Amino acid sequence: MKRKPIIDWDKKTGITTCEVEDAEGRKLFGNAVCSPEDADYKSVFTGGTIAELRATINAFKAYRIDKRHELKALNQLYYSMNQSQYFNPKSYENIMLQRQIRFKKEDIKAATEQISLLQENLRKYIEDKDRFHEKMDKARKEKKHSS
């Protein structure tokens, strides 16, 4: 990311928005909405973490889309070159073009893997948060009944 994420938290609604800027200067957003059962636990930290993960996922998705467009353009160039009667598969130009095509494919694969990893981290974070809130609710109920 180009700069630190900007997190905006509305304490009343429990909605957190995160803005990140990618290397091209695009602003991408993610948000988190506090569920009604978590109203007692509203916090900028939890909402900000979830919103930032979602914004980062969106940034990687935008990056992957860019790389797919670039790959498509390179493949079209290769197709045009390949149709020429003067095409030489061993030429410097073709070798460099094939290298760039391979790099774009690797970039797309890496972005896809990063998206999957971030989505898994988000899922796990939410599950852990829910487990923690359940334990806290249980402890509060036990404390109420013992008083």
Short mmCIF file of C-alpha atoms in Angstrom, two decimals:
data_model
loop_
_atom_site.label_atom_id
_atom_site.label_comp_id
_atom_site.label_asym_id
_atom_site.label_seq_id
_atom_site.Cartn_x
_atom_site.Cartn_y
_atom_site.Cartn_z
CA MET A 1 0.00 0.00 0.00
CA LYS A 2 1.14 3.51 -0.76
CA ARG A 3 0.25 5.05 2.61
CA LYS A 4 -1.22 4.08 5.95
CA PRO A 5 -4.90 3.10 5.88
CA ILE A 6 -7.43 5.73 6.88
CA ILE A 7 -10.01 4.31 9.28
CA ASP A 8 -13.29 6.07 10.03
CA TRP A 9 -15.44 4.69 12.83
CA ASP A 10 -19.00 5.81 13.61
CA LYS A 11 -19.58 4.80 17.23
CA LYS A 12 -23.36 5.30 17.02
CA THR A 13 -23.96 3.04 14.02
CA GLY A 14 -21.03 0.68 14.57
CA ILE A 15 -19.93 1.13 10.94
CA THR A 16 -16.23 1.30 10.22
CA THR A 17 -14.82 2.28 6.84
CA CYS A 18 -11.22 1.85 5.77
CA GLU A 19 -9.57 3.57 2.82
CA VAL A 20 -6.31 2.30 1.34
CA GLU A 21 -4.36 3.64 -1.59
CA ASP A 22 -2.63 1.26 -3.97
CA ALA A 23 0.62 1.83 -5.86
CA GLU A 24 -1.26 3.47 -8.76
CA GLY A 25 -2.90 5.96 -6.41
CA ARG A 26 -6.37 4.42 -6.53
CA LYS A 27 -8.41 4.63 -3.36
CA LEU A 28 -10.01 1.33 -2.37
CA PHE A 29 -12.44 0.81 0.47
CA GLY A 30 -13.54 -1.85 2.89
CA ASN A 31 -16.14 -1.64 5.60
CA ALA A 32 -17.35 -3.47 8.65
CA VAL A 33 -20.79 -3.28 10.21
CA CYS A 34 -21.23 -4.24 13.85
CA SER A 35 -23.84 -6.97 14.16
CA PRO A 36 -26.61 -6.36 16.71
CA GLU A 37 -25.46 -9.22 18.95
CA ASP A 38 -22.01 -7.59 19.20
CA ALA A 39 -23.36 -4.14 20.11
CA ASP A 40 -21.83 -4.34 23.61
CA TYR A 41 -18.40 -4.90 22.08
CA LYS A 42 -18.29 -2.15 19.45
CA SER A 43 -14.75 -0.93 18.98
CA VAL A 44 -12.67 0.88 16.44
CA PHE A 45 -10.01 -1.82 16.73
CA THR A 46 -12.26 -4.73 15.72
CA GLY A 47 -14.14 -2.78 13.06
CA GLY A 48 -10.93 -1.25 11.78
CA THR A 49 -9.20 -4.61 11.49
CA ILE A 50 -12.09 -6.13 9.55
CA ALA A 51 -12.52 -3.07 7.31
CA GLU A 52 -8.78 -2.91 6.62
CA LEU A 53 -8.64 -6.59 5.66
CA ARG A 54 -11.57 -6.07 3.29
CA ALA A 55 -9.97 -2.97 1.75
CA THR A 56 -6.69 -4.85 1.28
CA ILE A 57 -8.55 -7.72 -0.39
CA ASN A 58 -10.17 -5.19 -2.72
CA ALA A 59 -6.75 -3.70 -3.51
CA PHE A 60 -5.38 -7.13 -4.48
CA LYS A 61 -8.47 -7.81 -6.59
CA ALA A 62 -7.94 -4.52 -8.45
CA TYR A 63 -4.26 -5.41 -8.95
CA ARG A 64 -5.23 -8.83 -10.30
CA ILE A 65 -7.70 -7.27 -12.74
CA ASP A 66 -4.97 -4.90 -13.98
CA LYS A 67 -2.57 -7.79 -14.52
CA ARG A 68 -5.24 -9.76 -16.40
CA HIS A 69 -5.74 -6.81 -18.76
CA GLU A 70 -1.99 -6.53 -19.27
CA LEU A 71 -1.75 -10.26 -19.94
CA LYS A 72 -4.57 -10.06 -22.47
CA ALA A 73 -2.78 -7.23 -24.31
CA LEU A 74 0.50 -9.19 -24.35
CA ASN A 75 -1.28 -12.30 -25.63
CA GLN A 76 -2.90 -10.24 -28.40
CA LEU A 77 0.51 -8.87 -29.34
CA TYR A 78 1.94 -12.38 -29.45
CA TYR A 79 -0.95 -13.58 -31.61
CA SER A 80 -0.34 -10.70 -34.05
CA MET A 81 3.39 -11.40 -34.17
CA ASN A 82 2.78 -15.12 -34.62
CA GLN A 83 0.58 -14.48 -37.66
CA SER A 84 3.37 -12.64 -39.47
CA GLN A 85 5.25 -14.47 -42.17
CA TYR A 86 8.43 -12.99 -40.69
CA PHE A 87 7.79 -14.35 -37.19
CA ASN A 88 10.88 -15.85 -35.60
CA PRO A 89 10.18 -17.75 -32.34
CA LYS A 90 13.87 -17.42 -31.38
CA SER A 91 13.98 -13.65 -31.82
CA TYR A 92 14.90 -11.41 -28.92
CA GLU A 93 11.49 -9.71 -29.13
CA ASN A 94 9.60 -12.98 -28.86
CA ILE A 95 11.76 -14.24 -26.00
CA MET A 96 11.20 -10.99 -24.06
CA LEU A 97 7.47 -11.07 -24.82
CA GLN A 98 7.21 -14.64 -23.54
CA ARG A 99 9.06 -13.61 -20.39
CA GLN A 100 6.63 -10.75 -19.79
CA ILE A 101 3.67 -13.08 -20.36
CA ARG A 102 5.13 -15.50 -17.81
CA PHE A 103 5.67 -12.66 -15.31
CA LYS A 104 2.06 -11.49 -15.68
CA LYS A 105 0.78 -15.03 -15.11
CA GLU A 106 2.95 -15.32 -11.99
CA ASP A 107 1.66 -11.93 -10.75
CA ILE A 108 -1.95 -13.08 -11.23
CA LYS A 109 -1.27 -16.34 -9.42
CA ALA A 110 0.45 -14.55 -6.52
CA ALA A 111 -2.40 -12.04 -6.20
CA THR A 112 -4.96 -14.87 -6.21
CA GLU A 113 -3.04 -16.69 -3.48
CA GLN A 114 -2.78 -13.48 -1.43
CA ILE A 115 -6.53 -12.86 -1.78
CA SER A 116 -7.26 -16.40 -0.59
CA LEU A 117 -4.90 -15.98 2.36
CA LEU A 118 -6.43 -12.64 3.36
CA GLN A 119 -9.96 -14.03 3.06
CA GLU A 120 -8.98 -16.95 5.28
CA ASN A 121 -7.41 -14.55 7.80
CA LEU A 122 -10.60 -12.47 7.79
CA ARG A 123 -12.78 -15.54 8.33
CA LYS A 124 -10.57 -16.74 11.18
CA TYR A 125 -10.47 -13.29 12.79
CA ILE A 126 -14.27 -13.07 12.78
CA GLU A 127 -14.61 -16.60 14.17
CA ASP A 128 -12.11 -15.84 16.94
CA LYS A 129 -13.91 -12.58 17.74
CA ASP A 130 -17.24 -14.41 17.94
CA ARG A 131 -15.78 -17.07 20.26
CA PHE A 132 -14.32 -14.39 22.50
CA HIS A 133 -17.64 -12.54 22.67
CA GLU A 134 -19.46 -15.76 23.54
CA LYS A 135 -17.02 -16.40 26.41
CA MET A 136 -17.44 -12.84 27.64
CA ASP A 137 -21.24 -13.11 27.51
CA LYS A 138 -21.12 -16.39 29.42
CA ALA A 139 -18.82 -14.88 32.07
CA ARG A 140 -21.10 -11.85 32.44
CA LYS A 141 -24.15 -14.07 32.90
CA GLU A 142 -22.36 -16.19 35.50
CA LYS A 143 -21.26 -13.07 37.35
CA LYS A 144 -24.84 -11.69 37.31
CA HIS A 145 -26.28 -14.91 38.70
CA SER A 146 -23.65 -15.18 41.43
CA SER A 147 -24.29 -11.61 42.69
#
